[in-house]
mmCIF file of C-alpha atoms in Angstrom:
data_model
loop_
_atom_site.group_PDB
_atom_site.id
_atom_site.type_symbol
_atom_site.label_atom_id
_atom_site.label_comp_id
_atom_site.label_asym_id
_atom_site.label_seq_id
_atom_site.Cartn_x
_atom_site.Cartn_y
_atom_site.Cartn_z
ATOM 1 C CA UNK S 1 88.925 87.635 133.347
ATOM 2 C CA UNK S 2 86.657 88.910 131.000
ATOM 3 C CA UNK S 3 87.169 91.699 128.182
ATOM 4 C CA UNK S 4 85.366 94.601 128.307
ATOM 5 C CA UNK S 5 85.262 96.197 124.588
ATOM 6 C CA UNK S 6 85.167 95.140 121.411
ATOM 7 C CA UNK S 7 86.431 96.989 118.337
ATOM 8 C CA UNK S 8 86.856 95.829 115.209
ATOM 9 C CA UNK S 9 89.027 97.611 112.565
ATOM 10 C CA UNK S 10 89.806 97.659 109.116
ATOM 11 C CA UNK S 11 92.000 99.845 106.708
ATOM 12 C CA UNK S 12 92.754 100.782 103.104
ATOM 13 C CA UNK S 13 89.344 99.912 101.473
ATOM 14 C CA UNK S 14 89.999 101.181 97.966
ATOM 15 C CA UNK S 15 86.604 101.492 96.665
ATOM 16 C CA UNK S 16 85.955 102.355 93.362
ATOM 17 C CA UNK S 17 82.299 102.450 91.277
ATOM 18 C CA UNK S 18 82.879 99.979 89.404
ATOM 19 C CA UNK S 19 84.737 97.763 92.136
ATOM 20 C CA UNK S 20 87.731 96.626 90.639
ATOM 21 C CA UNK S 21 91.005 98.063 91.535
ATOM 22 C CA UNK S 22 94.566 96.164 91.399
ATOM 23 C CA UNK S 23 93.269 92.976 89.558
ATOM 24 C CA UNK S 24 90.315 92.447 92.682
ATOM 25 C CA UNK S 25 86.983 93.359 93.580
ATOM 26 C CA UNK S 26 87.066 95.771 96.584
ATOM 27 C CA UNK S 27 83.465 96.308 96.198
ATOM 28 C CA UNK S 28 83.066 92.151 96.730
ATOM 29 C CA UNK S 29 85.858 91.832 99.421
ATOM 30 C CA UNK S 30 84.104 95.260 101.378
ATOM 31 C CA UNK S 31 80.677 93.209 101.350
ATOM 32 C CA UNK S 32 82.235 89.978 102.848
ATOM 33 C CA UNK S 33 83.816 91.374 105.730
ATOM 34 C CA UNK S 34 80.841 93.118 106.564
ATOM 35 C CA UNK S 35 78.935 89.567 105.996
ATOM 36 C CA UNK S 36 81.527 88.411 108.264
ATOM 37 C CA UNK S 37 81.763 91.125 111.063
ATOM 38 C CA UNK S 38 77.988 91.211 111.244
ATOM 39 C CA UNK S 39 77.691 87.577 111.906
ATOM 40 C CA UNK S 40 80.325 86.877 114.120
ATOM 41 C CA UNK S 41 81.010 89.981 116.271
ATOM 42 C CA UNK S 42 77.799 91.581 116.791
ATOM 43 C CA UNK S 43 78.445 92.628 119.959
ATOM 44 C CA UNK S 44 81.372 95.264 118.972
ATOM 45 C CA UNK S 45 81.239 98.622 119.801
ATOM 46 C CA UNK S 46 82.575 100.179 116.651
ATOM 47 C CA UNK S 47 84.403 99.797 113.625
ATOM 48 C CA UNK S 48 87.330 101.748 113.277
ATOM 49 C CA UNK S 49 88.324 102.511 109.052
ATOM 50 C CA UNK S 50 92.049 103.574 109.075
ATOM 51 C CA UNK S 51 91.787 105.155 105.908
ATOM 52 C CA UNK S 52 92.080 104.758 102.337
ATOM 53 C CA UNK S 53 88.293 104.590 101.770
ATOM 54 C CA UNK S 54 88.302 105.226 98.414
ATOM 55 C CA UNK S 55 90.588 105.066 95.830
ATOM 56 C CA UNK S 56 90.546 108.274 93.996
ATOM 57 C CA UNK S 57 88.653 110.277 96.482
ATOM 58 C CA UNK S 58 85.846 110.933 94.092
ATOM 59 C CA UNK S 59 81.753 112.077 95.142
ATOM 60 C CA UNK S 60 80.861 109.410 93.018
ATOM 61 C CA UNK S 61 83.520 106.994 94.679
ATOM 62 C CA UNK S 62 81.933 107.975 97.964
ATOM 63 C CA UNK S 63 78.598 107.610 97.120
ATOM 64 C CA UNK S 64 79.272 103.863 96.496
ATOM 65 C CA UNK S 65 81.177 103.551 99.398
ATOM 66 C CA UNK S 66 78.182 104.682 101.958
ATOM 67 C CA UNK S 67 75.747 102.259 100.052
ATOM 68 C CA UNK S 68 78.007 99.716 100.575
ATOM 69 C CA UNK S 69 78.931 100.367 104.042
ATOM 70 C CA UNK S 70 74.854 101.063 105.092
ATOM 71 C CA UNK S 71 74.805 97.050 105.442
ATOM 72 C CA UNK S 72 77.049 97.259 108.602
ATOM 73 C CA UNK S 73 75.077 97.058 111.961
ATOM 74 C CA UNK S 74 78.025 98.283 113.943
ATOM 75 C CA UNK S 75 78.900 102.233 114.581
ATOM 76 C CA UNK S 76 81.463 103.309 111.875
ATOM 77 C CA UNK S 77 84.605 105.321 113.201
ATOM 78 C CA UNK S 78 86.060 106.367 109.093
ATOM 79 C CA UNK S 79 89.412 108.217 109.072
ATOM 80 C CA UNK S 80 91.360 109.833 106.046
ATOM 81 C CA UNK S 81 94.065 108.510 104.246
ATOM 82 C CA UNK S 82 96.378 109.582 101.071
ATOM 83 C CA UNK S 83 94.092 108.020 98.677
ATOM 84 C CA UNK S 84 90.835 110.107 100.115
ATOM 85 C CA UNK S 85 90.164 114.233 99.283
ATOM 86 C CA UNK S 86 88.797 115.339 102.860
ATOM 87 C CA UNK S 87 86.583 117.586 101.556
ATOM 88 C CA UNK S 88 84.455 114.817 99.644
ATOM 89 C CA UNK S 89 84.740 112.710 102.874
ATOM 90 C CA UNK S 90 83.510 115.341 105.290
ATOM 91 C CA UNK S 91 80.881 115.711 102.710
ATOM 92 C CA UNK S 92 80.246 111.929 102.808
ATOM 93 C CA UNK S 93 80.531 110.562 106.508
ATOM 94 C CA UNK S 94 81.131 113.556 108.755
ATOM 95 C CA UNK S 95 82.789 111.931 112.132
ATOM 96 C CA UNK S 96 81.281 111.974 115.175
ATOM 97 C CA UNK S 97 82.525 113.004 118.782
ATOM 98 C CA UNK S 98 84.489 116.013 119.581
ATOM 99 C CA UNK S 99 87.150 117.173 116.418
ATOM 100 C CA UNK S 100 89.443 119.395 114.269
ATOM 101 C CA UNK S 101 87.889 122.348 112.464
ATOM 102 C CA UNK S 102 88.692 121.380 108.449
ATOM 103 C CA UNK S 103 90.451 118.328 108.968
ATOM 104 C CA UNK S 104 89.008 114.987 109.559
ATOM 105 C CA UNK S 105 90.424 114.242 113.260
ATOM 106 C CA UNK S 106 88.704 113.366 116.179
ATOM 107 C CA UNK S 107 88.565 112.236 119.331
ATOM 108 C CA UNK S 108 85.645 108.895 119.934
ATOM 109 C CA UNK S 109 84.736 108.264 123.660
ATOM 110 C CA UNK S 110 83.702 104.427 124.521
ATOM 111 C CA UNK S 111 82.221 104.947 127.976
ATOM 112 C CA UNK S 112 84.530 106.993 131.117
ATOM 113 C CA UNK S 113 87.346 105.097 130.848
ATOM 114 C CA UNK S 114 88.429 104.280 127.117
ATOM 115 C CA UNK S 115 88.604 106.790 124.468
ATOM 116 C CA UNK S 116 89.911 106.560 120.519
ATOM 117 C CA UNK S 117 91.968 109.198 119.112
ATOM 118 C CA UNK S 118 91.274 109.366 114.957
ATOM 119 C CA UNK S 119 94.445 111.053 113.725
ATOM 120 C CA UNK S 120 94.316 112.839 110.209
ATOM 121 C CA UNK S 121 97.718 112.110 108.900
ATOM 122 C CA UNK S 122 96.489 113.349 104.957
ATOM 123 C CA UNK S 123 98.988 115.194 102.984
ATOM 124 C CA UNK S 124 97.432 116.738 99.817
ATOM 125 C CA UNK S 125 99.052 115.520 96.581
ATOM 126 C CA UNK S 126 101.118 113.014 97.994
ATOM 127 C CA UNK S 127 100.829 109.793 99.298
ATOM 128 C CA UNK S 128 103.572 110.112 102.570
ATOM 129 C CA UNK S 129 101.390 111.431 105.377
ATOM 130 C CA UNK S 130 101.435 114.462 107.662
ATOM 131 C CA UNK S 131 101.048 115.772 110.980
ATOM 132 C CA UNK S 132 101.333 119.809 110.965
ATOM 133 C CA UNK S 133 101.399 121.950 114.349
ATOM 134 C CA UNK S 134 98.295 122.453 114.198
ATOM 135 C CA UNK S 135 97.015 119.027 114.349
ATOM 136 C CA UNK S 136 100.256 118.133 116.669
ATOM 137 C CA UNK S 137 98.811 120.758 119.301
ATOM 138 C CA UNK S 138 94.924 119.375 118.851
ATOM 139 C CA UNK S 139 96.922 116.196 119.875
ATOM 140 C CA UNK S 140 98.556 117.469 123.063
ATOM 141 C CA UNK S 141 95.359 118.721 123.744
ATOM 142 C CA UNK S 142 93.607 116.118 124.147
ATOM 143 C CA UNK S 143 96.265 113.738 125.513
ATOM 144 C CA UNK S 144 96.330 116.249 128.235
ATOM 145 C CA UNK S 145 92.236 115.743 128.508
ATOM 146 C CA UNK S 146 93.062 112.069 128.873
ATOM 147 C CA UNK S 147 95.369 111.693 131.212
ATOM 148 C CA UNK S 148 92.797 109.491 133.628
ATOM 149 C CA UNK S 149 92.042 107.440 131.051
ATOM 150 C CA UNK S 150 93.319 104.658 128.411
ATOM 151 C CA UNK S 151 93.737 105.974 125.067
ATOM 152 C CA UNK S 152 94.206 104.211 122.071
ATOM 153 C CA UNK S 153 95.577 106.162 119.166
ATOM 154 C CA UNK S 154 94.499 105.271 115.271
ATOM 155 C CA UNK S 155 96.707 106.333 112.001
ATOM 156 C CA UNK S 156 96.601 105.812 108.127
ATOM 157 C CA UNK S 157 100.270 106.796 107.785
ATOM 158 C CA UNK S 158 102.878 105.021 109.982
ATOM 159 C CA UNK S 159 105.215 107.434 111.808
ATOM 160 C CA UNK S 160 108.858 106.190 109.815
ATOM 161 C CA UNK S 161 109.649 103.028 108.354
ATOM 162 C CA UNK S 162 109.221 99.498 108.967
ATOM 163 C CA UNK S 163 111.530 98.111 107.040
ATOM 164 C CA UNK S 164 109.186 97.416 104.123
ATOM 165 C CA UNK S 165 111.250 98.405 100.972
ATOM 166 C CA UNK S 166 109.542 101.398 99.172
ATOM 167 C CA UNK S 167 106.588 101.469 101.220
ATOM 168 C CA UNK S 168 109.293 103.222 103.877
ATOM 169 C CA UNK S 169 109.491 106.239 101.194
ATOM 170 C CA UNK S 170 105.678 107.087 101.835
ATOM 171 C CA UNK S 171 105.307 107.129 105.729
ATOM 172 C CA UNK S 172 104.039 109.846 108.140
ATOM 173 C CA UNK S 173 107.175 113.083 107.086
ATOM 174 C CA UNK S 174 108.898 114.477 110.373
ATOM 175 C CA UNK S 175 107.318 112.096 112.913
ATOM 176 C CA UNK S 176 109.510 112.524 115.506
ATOM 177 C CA UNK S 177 107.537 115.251 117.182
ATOM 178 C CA UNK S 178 104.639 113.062 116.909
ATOM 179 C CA UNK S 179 106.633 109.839 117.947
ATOM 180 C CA UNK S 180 107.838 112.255 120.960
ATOM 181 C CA UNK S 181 104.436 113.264 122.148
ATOM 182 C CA UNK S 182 102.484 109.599 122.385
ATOM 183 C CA UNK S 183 105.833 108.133 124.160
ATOM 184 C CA UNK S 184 105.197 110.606 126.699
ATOM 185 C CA UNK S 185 102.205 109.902 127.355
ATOM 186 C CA UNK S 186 101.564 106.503 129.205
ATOM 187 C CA UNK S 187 97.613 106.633 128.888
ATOM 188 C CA UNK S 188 97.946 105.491 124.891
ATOM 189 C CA UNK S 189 98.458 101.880 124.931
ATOM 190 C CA UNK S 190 98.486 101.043 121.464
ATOM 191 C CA UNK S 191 98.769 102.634 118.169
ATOM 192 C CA UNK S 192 96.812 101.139 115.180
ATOM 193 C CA UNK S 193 98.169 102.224 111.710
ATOM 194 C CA UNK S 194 97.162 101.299 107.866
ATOM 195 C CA UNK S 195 98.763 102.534 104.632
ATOM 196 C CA UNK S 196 101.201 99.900 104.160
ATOM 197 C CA UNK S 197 98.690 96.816 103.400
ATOM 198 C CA UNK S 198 101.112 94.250 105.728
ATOM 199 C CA UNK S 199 100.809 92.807 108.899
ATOM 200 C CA UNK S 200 103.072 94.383 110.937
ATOM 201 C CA UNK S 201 103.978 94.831 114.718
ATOM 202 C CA UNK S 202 106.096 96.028 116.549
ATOM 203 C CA UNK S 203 106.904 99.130 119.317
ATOM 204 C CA UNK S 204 107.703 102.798 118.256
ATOM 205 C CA UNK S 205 109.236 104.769 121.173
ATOM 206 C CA UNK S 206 108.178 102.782 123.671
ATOM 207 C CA UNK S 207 104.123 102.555 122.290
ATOM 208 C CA UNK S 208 103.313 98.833 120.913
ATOM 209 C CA UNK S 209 102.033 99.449 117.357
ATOM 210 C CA UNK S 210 100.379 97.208 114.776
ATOM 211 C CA UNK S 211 99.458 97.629 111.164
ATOM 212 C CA UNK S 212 97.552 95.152 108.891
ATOM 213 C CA UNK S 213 96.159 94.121 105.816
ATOM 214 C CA UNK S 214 93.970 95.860 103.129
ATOM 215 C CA UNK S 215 90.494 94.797 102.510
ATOM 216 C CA UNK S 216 91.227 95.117 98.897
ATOM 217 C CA UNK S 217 94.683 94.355 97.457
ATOM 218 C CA UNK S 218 98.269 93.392 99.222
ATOM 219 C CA UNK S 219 101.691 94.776 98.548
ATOM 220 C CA UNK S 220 104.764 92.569 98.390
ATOM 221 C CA UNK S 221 106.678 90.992 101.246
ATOM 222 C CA UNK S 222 109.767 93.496 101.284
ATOM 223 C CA UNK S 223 112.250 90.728 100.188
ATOM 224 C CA UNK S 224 110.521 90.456 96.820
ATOM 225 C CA UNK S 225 112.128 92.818 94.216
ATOM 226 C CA UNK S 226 109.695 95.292 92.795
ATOM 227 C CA UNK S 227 108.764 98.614 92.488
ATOM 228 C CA UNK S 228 105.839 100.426 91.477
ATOM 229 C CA UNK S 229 106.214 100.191 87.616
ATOM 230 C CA UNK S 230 106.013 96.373 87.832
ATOM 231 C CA UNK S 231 103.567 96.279 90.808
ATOM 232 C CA UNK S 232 101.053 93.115 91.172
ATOM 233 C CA UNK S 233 98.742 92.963 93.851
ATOM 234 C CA UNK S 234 100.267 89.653 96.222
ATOM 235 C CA UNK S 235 98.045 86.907 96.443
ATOM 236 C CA UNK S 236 97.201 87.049 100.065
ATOM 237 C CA UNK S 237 93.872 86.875 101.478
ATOM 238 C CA UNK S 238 92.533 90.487 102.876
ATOM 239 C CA UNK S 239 92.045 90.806 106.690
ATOM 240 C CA UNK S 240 89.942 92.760 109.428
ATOM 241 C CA UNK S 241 90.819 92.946 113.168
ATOM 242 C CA UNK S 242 89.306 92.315 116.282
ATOM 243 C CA UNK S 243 90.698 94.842 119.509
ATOM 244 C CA UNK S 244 90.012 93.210 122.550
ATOM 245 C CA UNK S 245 90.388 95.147 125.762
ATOM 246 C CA UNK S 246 90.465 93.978 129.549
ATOM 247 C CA UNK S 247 91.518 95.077 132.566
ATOM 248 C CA UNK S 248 95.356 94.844 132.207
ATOM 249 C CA UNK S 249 95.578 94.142 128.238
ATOM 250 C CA UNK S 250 94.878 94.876 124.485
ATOM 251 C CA UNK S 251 94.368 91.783 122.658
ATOM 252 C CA UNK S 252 94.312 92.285 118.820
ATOM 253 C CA UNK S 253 93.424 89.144 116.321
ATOM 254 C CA UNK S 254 93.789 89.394 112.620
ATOM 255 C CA UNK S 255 90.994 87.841 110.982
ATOM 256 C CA UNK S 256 91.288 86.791 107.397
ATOM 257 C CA UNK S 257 88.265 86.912 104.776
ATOM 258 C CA UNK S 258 86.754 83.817 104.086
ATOM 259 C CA UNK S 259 87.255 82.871 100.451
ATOM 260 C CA UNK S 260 87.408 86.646 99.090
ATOM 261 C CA UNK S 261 86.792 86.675 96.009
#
């Protein structure tokens, strides 16, 4: 049996113009996994970003972000997280496909039969996420659209916790009507988050999720006592992922950096 699309996906970039951010170069760790994803996988279809481009949201931020990014030779899918200002980003690296007046959410078609749903989960001044009527309805929408199809349905914010200390105090707010609408619909086969920096899977009502590492810096295992005034970056390499999908699965494999600097 052979698979039929590739997508590769990353999340929580943090880049900054001068590069460093939480004791590491983002700028350094951004070029090697697009070294890497360029040599290795050049036969994906696109690159999903789960947000977090940036880490203040600046022009200037994004300015170094597209040079950087202008070395990847596969289609770039961005998204929005809490550390981005959607205004700069629209600005930046409008989306393609169909979308959400104002907001940076859109719908990405592979071919007939797949299609990518780029949530905008931003909440404007603070880092939980959320997911307003008016982007909930843009949702039914087009799971209604897609009801012949397989969907696959991409976050920045998780919708609740996942049992990851304080990182559970910043997740999507009221996500039950969200949580709700994606459980009842059996085209979305997976659901792809970022925000928290950990690998995680798992299932949330009923969908199989999975969330993974930053390309820049890692937060703690949850059984390590911290918070943020005594935050340091864990020494864990960053990863990428590759989405594999056939016939009768979704195959995702976390891929670490090669000696990131």
């Amino acid at each position: 049996m052979g698979f039929t699309h590739k997508i590769l996906w990353m999340s929580d970039l943090h880049q900054t113009v001068s590069g460093q951010v939480e004791g590491v170069n983002s700028r350094t760790r951004l070029r090697q996994v697009i070294d890497q994803m360029n040599r290795y996988h050049p036969d994906a279809a696109c690159c999903v970003v789960s947000g977090d481009l940036t880490d203040t949201g600046t022009p200037e931020e994004y300015a170094a972000l597209t040079d950087r990014l202008a070395s990847l030779n596969t289609p770039l899918l961005p998204m929005i997280g809490n550390h981005d200002n959607r205004e700069n980003l629209l600005a930046a690296l409008p989306y393609s496909g169909s979308g959400l007046e104002s907001y940076y959410q859109y719908r990405f078609d592979m071919d007939e039969n797949v299609s990518l749903l780029c949530l905008d989960t931003a909440l404007p001044g603070s880092d939980a996420g959320a997911f307003d009527p008016v982007r909930l309805d843009w949702l039914a929408q087009r799971l209604h659209d897609t009801a012949d199809r397989r969907v696959l349905v991409f976050t920045h914010h998780p919708p609740g916790p996942l049992g990851l200390g304080l990182l559970d105090d910043m997740p999507l707010l009221d996500h039950q009507p969200f949580i709700d609408l994606i459980a009842n619909a059996p085209q979305v086969e997976h659901l792809f988050c970022g925000h928290v920096h950990r690998p995680v899977s798992g299932v949330i009502g009923g969908v199989p999720f999975t969330a993974l590492r930053s390309i820049a810096h890692q937060t703690r295992p949850p059984h390590q006592t911290w918070d943020w005034s005594n935050f340091v970056a864990h020494d864990e390499r960053p990863q990428y992922a590759v989405i594999l999908i056939g016939p009768d699965r979704i195959i995702v494999q976390m891929t670490d950096i090669e000696d990131p600097a």
